[in-house]
PDB file of C-alpha atoms in Angstrom:
ATOM      1  CA  MET A   1      -7.092   5.755  10.816  1.00 50.00           C
ATOM      2  CA  ARG A   2      -5.124   9.274  10.955  1.00 45.00           C
ATOM      3  CA  SER A   3      -3.719  11.790   8.606  1.00 49.00           C
ATOM      4  CA  PRO A   4       0.374  12.736   8.928  1.00 47.00           C
ATOM      5  CA  SER A   5       1.190  15.559  10.399  1.00 47.00           C
ATOM      6  CA  SER A   6       4.638  15.661   9.579  1.00 48.00           C
ATOM      7  CA  GLN A   7       6.369  14.696   6.457  1.00 52.00           C
ATOM      8  CA  SER A   8       8.837  12.368   8.885  1.00 72.00           C
ATOM      9  CA  CYS A   9       5.555  10.314   8.546  1.00 86.00           C
ATOM     10  CA  LYS A  10       4.976   8.623   4.949  1.00 92.00           C
ATOM     11  CA  SER A  11       0.959   7.475   4.282  1.00 94.00           C
ATOM     12  CA  VAL A  12       0.059   4.557   2.318  1.00 95.00           C
ATOM     13  CA  LEU A  13      -3.084   3.381   0.942  1.00 97.00           C
ATOM     14  CA  ILE A  14      -4.361  -0.132   1.297  1.00 96.00           C
ATOM     15  CA  VAL A  15      -6.307  -1.958  -0.825  1.00 97.00           C
ATOM     16  CA  ASP A  16      -7.981  -5.969  -0.563  1.00 95.00           C
ATOM     17  CA  ASP A  17     -11.325  -6.983  -0.628  1.00 95.00           C
ATOM     18  CA  ASN A  18     -10.552  -8.798   2.023  1.00 95.00           C
ATOM     19  CA  PRO A  19     -11.214  -6.899   5.894  1.00 96.00           C
ATOM     20  CA  TRP A  20      -8.896  -9.313   7.946  1.00 95.00           C
ATOM     21  CA  ILE A  21      -5.881  -8.580   4.936  1.00 93.00           C
ATOM     22  CA  ARG A  22      -6.939  -4.951   5.350  1.00 95.00           C
ATOM     23  CA  LYS A  23      -6.900  -4.657   9.109  1.00 95.00           C
ATOM     24  CA  VAL A  24      -3.070  -6.809   9.414  1.00 93.00           C
ATOM     25  CA  LEU A  25      -1.929  -4.508   7.102  1.00 94.00           C
ATOM     26  CA  CYS A  26      -2.861  -1.404   8.961  1.00 94.00           C
ATOM     27  CA  GLU A  27      -1.298  -2.818  11.952  1.00 93.00           C
ATOM     28  CA  ARG A  28       2.145  -4.143  10.771  1.00 92.00           C
ATOM     29  CA  PHE A  29       2.193  -0.731   8.693  1.00 90.00           C
ATOM     30  CA  GLN A  30       1.476   1.672  11.554  1.00 87.00           C
ATOM     31  CA  ARG A  31       3.756  -0.370  14.031  1.00 89.00           C
ATOM     32  CA  GLY A  32       6.823   2.152  13.071  1.00 81.00           C
ATOM     33  CA  ALA A  33       7.257   5.054  13.733  1.00 81.00           C
ATOM     34  CA  ASP A  34       8.226   6.245   9.625  1.00 87.00           C
ATOM     35  CA  LEU A  35       4.426   4.864   7.805  1.00 90.00           C
ATOM     36  CA  VAL A  36       0.937   6.038   9.106  1.00 92.00           C
ATOM     37  CA  VAL A  37      -2.433   4.068   6.781  1.00 94.00           C
ATOM     38  CA  CYS A  38      -4.703   7.078   5.571  1.00 95.00           C
ATOM     39  CA  GLY A  39      -7.416   4.479   4.093  1.00 95.00           C
ATOM     40  CA  GLU A  40      -8.415   1.951   3.326  1.00 97.00           C
ATOM     41  CA  ALA A  41     -10.726   0.689  -0.149  1.00 97.00           C
ATOM     42  CA  GLU A  42     -11.239  -2.609  -0.337  1.00 96.00           C
ATOM     43  CA  ASN A  43     -12.152  -2.638  -4.125  1.00 97.00           C
ATOM     44  CA  GLY A  44      -9.912  -0.574  -7.441  1.00 96.00           C
ATOM     45  CA  LYS A  45     -13.102   1.729  -7.799  1.00 97.00           C
ATOM     46  CA  GLU A  46     -12.923   2.657  -4.138  1.00 98.00           C
ATOM     47  CA  ALA A  47      -8.692   2.430  -4.294  1.00 97.00           C
ATOM     48  CA  ILE A  48      -8.754   5.152  -6.929  1.00 97.00           C
ATOM     49  CA  GLU A  49     -11.407   7.405  -4.916  1.00 97.00           C
ATOM     50  CA  LYS A  50      -9.726   7.531  -2.072  1.00 97.00           C
ATOM     51  CA  ALA A  51      -6.319   8.107  -3.632  1.00 97.00           C
ATOM     52  CA  GLN A  52      -7.617  11.180  -4.883  1.00 96.00           C
ATOM     53  CA  GLN A  53      -8.927  12.117  -1.870  1.00 97.00           C
ATOM     54  CA  LEU A  54      -6.036  11.494   0.337  1.00 96.00           C
ATOM     55  CA  ARG A  55      -3.213  11.821  -1.983  1.00 96.00           C
ATOM     56  CA  PRO A  56      -0.839   8.578  -0.067  1.00 96.00           C
ATOM     57  CA  GLU A  57       2.566   8.405  -0.827  1.00 95.00           C
ATOM     58  CA  LEU A  58       2.636   4.551  -1.339  1.00 96.00           C
ATOM     59  CA  ILE A  59      -0.161   2.201  -2.472  1.00 97.00           C
ATOM     60  CA  VAL A  60      -0.581  -1.639  -1.533  1.00 96.00           C
ATOM     61  CA  LEU A  61      -2.549  -3.210  -4.270  1.00 95.00           C
ATOM     62  CA  ASP A  62      -4.066  -6.850  -4.126  1.00 92.00           C
ATOM     63  CA  LEU A  63      -5.117  -8.209  -7.311  1.00 90.00           C
ATOM     64  CA  SER A  64      -8.100  -9.774  -7.532  1.00 90.00           C
ATOM     65  CA  MET A  65     -11.116  -8.073  -6.365  1.00 92.00           C
ATOM     66  CA  PRO A  66     -14.403  -7.559  -7.076  1.00 92.00           C
ATOM     67  CA  VAL A  67     -16.045  -4.502  -8.889  1.00 94.00           C
ATOM     68  CA  MET A  68     -12.198  -3.479 -10.485  1.00 95.00           C
ATOM     69  CA  ASN A  69      -9.390  -5.603 -10.588  1.00 93.00           C
ATOM     70  CA  GLY A  70      -5.407  -4.367  -8.410  1.00 91.00           C
ATOM     71  CA  LEU A  71      -3.939  -4.224 -12.527  1.00 93.00           C
ATOM     72  CA  ASP A  72      -6.849  -1.787 -13.891  1.00 95.00           C
ATOM     73  CA  ALA A  73      -6.923   0.014 -10.769  1.00 96.00           C
ATOM     74  CA  ALA A  74      -3.201   0.268 -11.387  1.00 96.00           C
ATOM     75  CA  ARG A  75      -3.663   1.740 -14.481  1.00 96.00           C
ATOM     76  CA  ILE A  76      -6.131   4.519 -13.720  1.00 96.00           C
ATOM     77  CA  LEU A  77      -3.995   5.689 -10.812  1.00 97.00           C
ATOM     78  CA  ARG A  78      -0.476   5.656 -13.029  1.00 95.00           C
ATOM     79  CA  ARG A  79      -2.050   8.351 -15.030  1.00 95.00           C
ATOM     80  CA  LEU A  80      -3.320   9.959 -11.615  1.00 96.00           C
ATOM     81  CA  LEU A  81      -0.976   9.719  -9.408  1.00 96.00           C
ATOM     82  CA  PRO A  82       2.309   9.102 -11.229  1.00 94.00           C
ATOM     83  CA  SER A  83       4.823   9.194  -8.574  1.00 94.00           C
ATOM     84  CA  VAL A  84       3.254   7.119  -6.254  1.00 96.00           C
ATOM     85  CA  PRO A  85       4.377   4.137  -6.223  1.00 96.00           C
ATOM     86  CA  LEU A  86       2.575   1.440  -6.337  1.00 96.00           C
ATOM     87  CA  ILE A  87       2.805  -2.281  -4.214  1.00 94.00           C
ATOM     88  CA  MET A  88       0.705  -5.824  -5.882  1.00 92.00           C
ATOM     89  CA  TYR A  89       0.672  -7.506  -2.837  1.00 91.00           C
ATOM     90  CA  SER A  90      -1.192 -10.846  -4.178  1.00 87.00           C
ATOM     91  CA  MET A  91      -0.817 -14.661  -3.800  1.00 81.00           C
ATOM     92  CA  TYR A  92      -1.259 -14.664  -7.327  1.00 67.00           C
ATOM     93  CA  SER A  93       2.267 -13.280  -6.967  1.00 51.00           C
ATOM     94  CA  ALA A  94       2.919 -16.107  -5.015  1.00 49.00           C
ATOM     95  CA  PHE A  95       2.409 -19.014  -7.746  1.00 48.00           C
ATOM     96  CA  GLY A  96       4.954 -16.851 -10.362  1.00 62.00           C
ATOM     97  CA  ASP A  97       2.177 -16.642 -12.854  1.00 72.00           C
ATOM     98  CA  LYS A  98       4.234 -14.890 -14.969  1.00 78.00           C
ATOM     99  CA  LEU A  99       1.724 -12.950 -17.631  1.00 79.00           C
ATOM    100  CA  ILE A 100       0.611 -11.618 -14.469  1.00 82.00           C
ATOM    101  CA  GLU A 101       4.279 -10.276 -13.314  1.00 84.00           C
ATOM    102  CA  ARG A 102       4.852  -8.711 -17.105  1.00 85.00           C
ATOM    103  CA  GLN A 103       1.369  -6.905 -17.745  1.00 86.00           C
ATOM    104  CA  ALA A 104       2.240  -5.396 -13.577  1.00 87.00           C
ATOM    105  CA  ARG A 105       5.625  -4.649 -14.980  1.00 89.00           C
ATOM    106  CA  LEU A 106       4.541  -2.556 -17.824  1.00 90.00           C
ATOM    107  CA  ILE A 107       2.011  -0.795 -16.192  1.00 91.00           C
ATOM    108  CA  GLY A 108       4.121   0.904 -13.744  1.00 89.00           C
ATOM    109  CA  ILE A 109       3.869  -1.589 -10.545  1.00 92.00           C
ATOM    110  CA  ARG A 110       6.931  -1.617  -9.029  1.00 92.00           C
ATOM    111  CA  GLU A 111       6.729  -4.466  -6.514  1.00 90.00           C
ATOM    112  CA  LEU A 112       5.197  -7.983  -6.502  1.00 90.00           C
ATOM    113  CA  VAL A 113       4.876  -9.367  -2.913  1.00 89.00           C
ATOM    114  CA  PRO A 114       3.041 -12.726  -2.553  1.00 87.00           C
ATOM    115  CA  LYS A 115       0.499 -12.782   0.419  1.00 88.00           C
ATOM    116  CA  SER A 116       2.858 -16.806   1.654  1.00 86.00           C
ATOM    117  CA  GLN A 117       5.601 -13.767   2.444  1.00 87.00           C
ATOM    118  CA  ASP A 118       5.328 -12.209   5.603  1.00 87.00           C
ATOM    119  CA  ALA A 119       3.931  -8.594   5.723  1.00 89.00           C
ATOM    120  CA  ALA A 120       7.553  -7.199   6.900  1.00 90.00           C
ATOM    121  CA  VAL A 121       8.915  -7.783   3.460  1.00 91.00           C
ATOM    122  CA  LEU A 122       5.979  -5.650   2.315  1.00 92.00           C
ATOM    123  CA  ILE A 123       6.773  -2.627   5.050  1.00 93.00           C
ATOM    124  CA  SER A 124      10.621  -3.227   3.984  1.00 91.00           C
ATOM    125  CA  LYS A 125       9.761  -3.209   0.515  1.00 93.00           C
ATOM    126  CA  ALA A 126       7.479  -0.263   1.203  1.00 93.00           C
ATOM    127  CA  ARG A 127       9.660   1.397   3.230  1.00 91.00           C
ATOM    128  CA  SER A 128      12.422   1.489   0.354  1.00 91.00           C
ATOM    129  CA  LEU A 129      10.423   3.030  -2.249  1.00 93.00           C
ATOM    130  CA  LEU A 130       9.551   6.032  -0.135  1.00 89.00           C
ATOM    131  CA  THR A 131      13.156   5.840   1.322  1.00 83.00           C
ATOM    132  CA  PRO A 132      15.111   8.469  -0.588  1.00 70.00           C
ATOM    133  CA  LYS A 133      18.288   6.760  -1.643  1.00 62.00           C
ATOM    134  CA  GLY A 134      21.312   7.640   0.276  1.00 44.00           C
ATOM    135  CA  GLY A 135      18.610   8.105   2.583  1.00 43.00           C
ATOM    136  CA  VAL A 136      18.749   6.605   5.993  1.00 42.00           C
ATOM    137  CA  GLU A 137      15.927   3.646   7.086  1.00 39.00           C
ATOM    138  CA  ALA A 138      13.402   4.527  10.185  1.00 37.00           C
ATOM    139  CA  GLN A 139      15.156   2.935  13.339  1.00 33.00           C
ATOM    140  CA  GLU A 140      11.935   2.253  15.533  1.00 33.00           C
ATOM    141  CA  PHE A 141      10.088  -0.057  13.038  1.00 32.00           C
ATOM    142  CA  GLY A 142       9.032  -2.701  14.746  1.00 35.00           C
ATOM    143  CA  THR A 143       9.548  -1.600  18.726  1.00 33.00           C
ATOM    144  CA  GLY A 144       5.923  -0.329  18.673  1.00 37.00           C
ATOM    145  CA  LYS A 145       7.199   3.454  19.939  1.00 36.00           C
ATOM    146  CA  ARG A 146       4.898   5.747  17.966  1.00 35.00           C
ATOM    147  CA  GLY A 147       6.048   9.330  18.809  1.00 35.00           C
ATOM    148  CA  ALA A 148       8.380  10.002  15.894  1.00 36.00           C
ATOM    149  CA  CYS A 149       5.349  10.466  13.527  1.00 38.00           C
ATOM    150  CA  PRO A 150       2.709  13.224  15.215  1.00 33.00           C
ATOM    151  CA  PHE A 151      -0.844  13.015  14.207  1.00 32.00           C
ATOM    152  CA  ASP A 152      -3.524  15.230  14.527  1.00 35.00           C
ATOM    153  CA  ASP A 153      -7.019  13.830  15.256  1.00 34.00           C
ATOM    154  CA  ALA A 154      -8.730  14.274  11.636  1.00 37.00           C
ATOM    155  CA  GLN A 155     -10.603  10.821  10.851  1.00 37.00           C
ATOM    156  CA  ASP A 156     -11.007   9.200   7.689  1.00 39.00           C
ATOM    157  CA  GLU A 157     -14.287   8.463   6.605  1.00 37.00           C
TER     158      GLU A 157
END
Protein backbone atom coordinates (compact mmCIF):
# COMPACT_ATOMS: atom_id res chain seq x y z
CA MET A 1 0.00 0.00 0.00
CA ARG A 2 1.17 3.47 -0.77
CA SER A 3 0.41 6.89 0.61
CA PRO A 4 -1.31 9.54 -1.48
CA SER A 5 0.90 12.49 -2.38
CA SER A 6 -1.88 14.52 -3.97
CA GLN A 7 -4.96 16.18 -2.53
CA SER A 8 -7.03 14.70 -5.39
CA CYS A 9 -6.50 11.21 -3.93
CA LYS A 10 -8.59 10.19 -0.92
CA SER A 11 -7.14 7.70 1.55
CA VAL A 12 -9.14 4.76 2.86
CA LEU A 13 -8.50 2.39 5.78
CA ILE A 14 -9.99 -1.11 5.30
CA VAL A 15 -10.91 -3.00 8.48
CA ASP A 16 -12.05 -6.63 8.26
CA ASP A 17 -10.91 -9.82 9.96
CA ASN A 18 -11.14 -11.77 6.69
CA PRO A 19 -7.90 -11.36 4.67
CA TRP A 20 -9.70 -12.26 1.43
CA ILE A 21 -12.29 -9.49 1.95
CA ARG A 22 -9.50 -6.99 2.69
CA LYS A 23 -7.63 -8.04 -0.45
CA VAL A 24 -10.70 -7.74 -2.68
CA LEU A 25 -11.68 -4.36 -1.23
CA CYS A 26 -8.14 -3.02 -1.61
CA GLU A 27 -8.10 -4.06 -5.25
CA ARG A 28 -11.54 -2.60 -5.94
CA PHE A 29 -10.87 0.72 -4.18
CA GLN A 30 -7.59 1.22 -6.01
CA ARG A 31 -9.07 0.69 -9.47
CA GLY A 32 -10.16 4.30 -9.57
CA ALA A 33 -7.82 7.23 -9.91
CA ASP A 34 -9.26 9.04 -6.90
CA LEU A 35 -8.97 6.51 -4.05
CA VAL A 36 -6.01 4.85 -2.38
CA VAL A 37 -5.98 2.29 0.42
CA CYS A 38 -3.54 3.69 2.98
CA GLY A 39 -3.76 0.69 5.30
CA GLU A 40 -5.54 -2.41 6.52
CA ALA A 41 -6.53 -3.70 9.95
CA GLU A 42 -7.97 -7.05 11.01
CA ASN A 43 -9.84 -5.92 14.15
CA GLY A 44 -11.18 -2.81 15.83
CA LYS A 45 -8.21 -2.32 18.16
CA GLU A 46 -5.79 -2.41 15.25
CA ALA A 47 -8.10 -0.07 13.30
CA ILE A 48 -7.84 2.57 16.02
CA GLU A 49 -4.04 2.31 16.07
CA LYS A 50 -3.76 2.48 12.27
CA ALA A 51 -6.26 5.33 12.00
CA GLN A 52 -4.27 7.44 14.46
CA GLN A 53 -1.05 6.66 12.62
CA LEU A 54 -2.28 6.97 9.01
CA ARG A 55 -5.05 9.61 9.32
CA PRO A 56 -7.29 8.17 6.56
CA GLU A 57 -10.03 10.26 5.00
CA LEU A 58 -12.52 7.35 5.19
CA ILE A 59 -12.73 4.13 7.21
CA VAL A 60 -14.58 0.99 6.10
CA LEU A 61 -15.38 -1.28 9.08
CA ASP A 62 -16.68 -4.81 9.41
CA LEU A 63 -19.05 -5.36 12.32
CA SER A 64 -18.07 -8.76 13.66
CA MET A 65 -14.32 -9.04 14.36
CA PRO A 66 -12.16 -10.54 17.09
CA VAL A 67 -10.49 -8.42 19.81
CA MET A 68 -12.83 -5.43 19.22
CA ASN A 69 -15.92 -5.31 17.01
CA GLY A 70 -16.75 -2.58 14.50
CA LEU A 71 -19.32 -0.79 16.67
CA ASP A 72 -16.94 -0.49 19.63
CA ALA A 73 -14.14 0.68 17.35
CA ALA A 74 -16.47 3.20 15.69
CA ARG A 75 -17.32 4.75 19.07
CA ILE A 76 -13.64 5.42 19.73
CA LEU A 77 -12.85 6.47 16.16
CA ARG A 78 -15.70 8.99 16.27
CA ARG A 79 -14.06 10.68 19.28
CA LEU A 80 -10.53 10.54 17.88
CA LEU A 81 -11.30 11.47 14.26
CA PRO A 82 -14.73 13.13 14.28
CA SER A 83 -14.53 14.41 10.70
CA VAL A 84 -13.61 11.03 9.16
CA PRO A 85 -16.66 9.27 7.68
CA LEU A 86 -17.23 5.66 8.72
CA ILE A 87 -18.91 3.00 6.59
CA MET A 88 -20.05 -0.33 8.08
CA TYR A 89 -19.57 -3.12 5.53
CA SER A 90 -21.02 -6.24 7.08
CA MET A 91 -23.14 -9.34 6.69
CA TYR A 92 -25.34 -8.17 9.57
CA SER A 93 -26.76 -5.21 7.66
CA ALA A 94 -27.86 -7.68 4.99
CA PHE A 95 -30.27 -9.25 7.48
CA GLY A 96 -32.07 -5.98 8.23
CA ASP A 97 -31.11 -6.01 11.90
CA LYS A 98 -32.75 -2.75 13.00
CA LEU A 99 -31.07 -2.71 16.44
CA ILE A 100 -27.59 -2.89 14.93
CA GLU A 101 -28.53 -0.31 12.32
CA ARG A 102 -29.89 2.04 15.00
CA GLN A 103 -26.74 1.60 17.13
CA ALA A 104 -24.52 2.25 14.12
CA ARG A 105 -26.39 5.44 13.23
CA LEU A 106 -26.29 6.70 16.84
CA ILE A 107 -22.54 6.12 16.97
CA GLY A 108 -22.09 8.15 13.80
CA ILE A 109 -21.59 5.52 11.12
CA ARG A 110 -22.65 7.33 7.95
CA GLU A 111 -23.45 4.36 5.69
CA LEU A 112 -24.30 0.69 6.17
CA VAL A 113 -23.58 -1.57 3.21
CA PRO A 114 -24.35 -5.30 3.24
CA LYS A 115 -21.56 -7.58 2.04
CA SER A 116 -24.18 -9.24 -0.13
CA GLN A 117 -24.08 -6.16 -2.37
CA ASP A 118 -21.38 -5.69 -4.97
CA ALA A 119 -18.30 -3.79 -3.79
CA ALA A 120 -19.17 -1.14 -6.39
CA VAL A 121 -22.05 -0.06 -4.12
CA LEU A 122 -19.61 0.38 -1.24
CA ILE A 123 -17.21 2.37 -3.39
CA SER A 124 -20.00 4.56 -4.73
CA LYS A 125 -21.12 5.37 -1.18
CA ALA A 126 -17.51 6.06 -0.19
CA ARG A 127 -17.14 8.49 -3.09
CA SER A 128 -20.36 10.27 -2.17
CA LEU A 129 -19.08 10.77 1.39
CA LEU A 130 -15.70 12.02 0.18
CA THR A 131 -16.97 14.30 -2.57
CA PRO A 132 -17.82 17.81 -1.42
CA LYS A 133 -21.42 18.77 -2.09
CA GLY A 134 -21.60 20.06 -5.63
CA GLY A 135 -18.26 18.42 -6.49
CA VAL A 136 -17.64 16.25 -9.51
CA GLU A 137 -16.97 12.57 -8.95
CA ALA A 138 -13.96 10.93 -10.58
CA GLN A 139 -14.55 9.99 -14.18
CA GLU A 140 -11.95 7.21 -14.32
CA PHE A 141 -13.49 4.69 -11.90
CA GLY A 142 -13.26 1.17 -13.19
CA THR A 143 -11.00 2.02 -16.13
CA GLY A 144 -7.81 0.80 -14.51
CA LYS A 145 -6.20 4.23 -15.04
CA ARG A 146 -4.06 5.35 -12.12
CA GLY A 147 -2.31 8.38 -13.58
CA ALA A 148 -4.41 11.06 -11.90
CA CYS A 149 -3.30 10.02 -8.42
CA PRO A 150 0.46 10.14 -7.95
CA PHE A 151 2.02 8.21 -5.07
CA ASP A 152 5.25 8.38 -3.16
CA ASP A 153 7.29 5.28 -2.43
CA ALA A 154 6.51 5.05 1.29
CA GLN A 155 5.31 1.55 2.07
CA ASP A 156 2.83 0.85 4.84
CA GLU A 157 4.29 -1.31 7.61
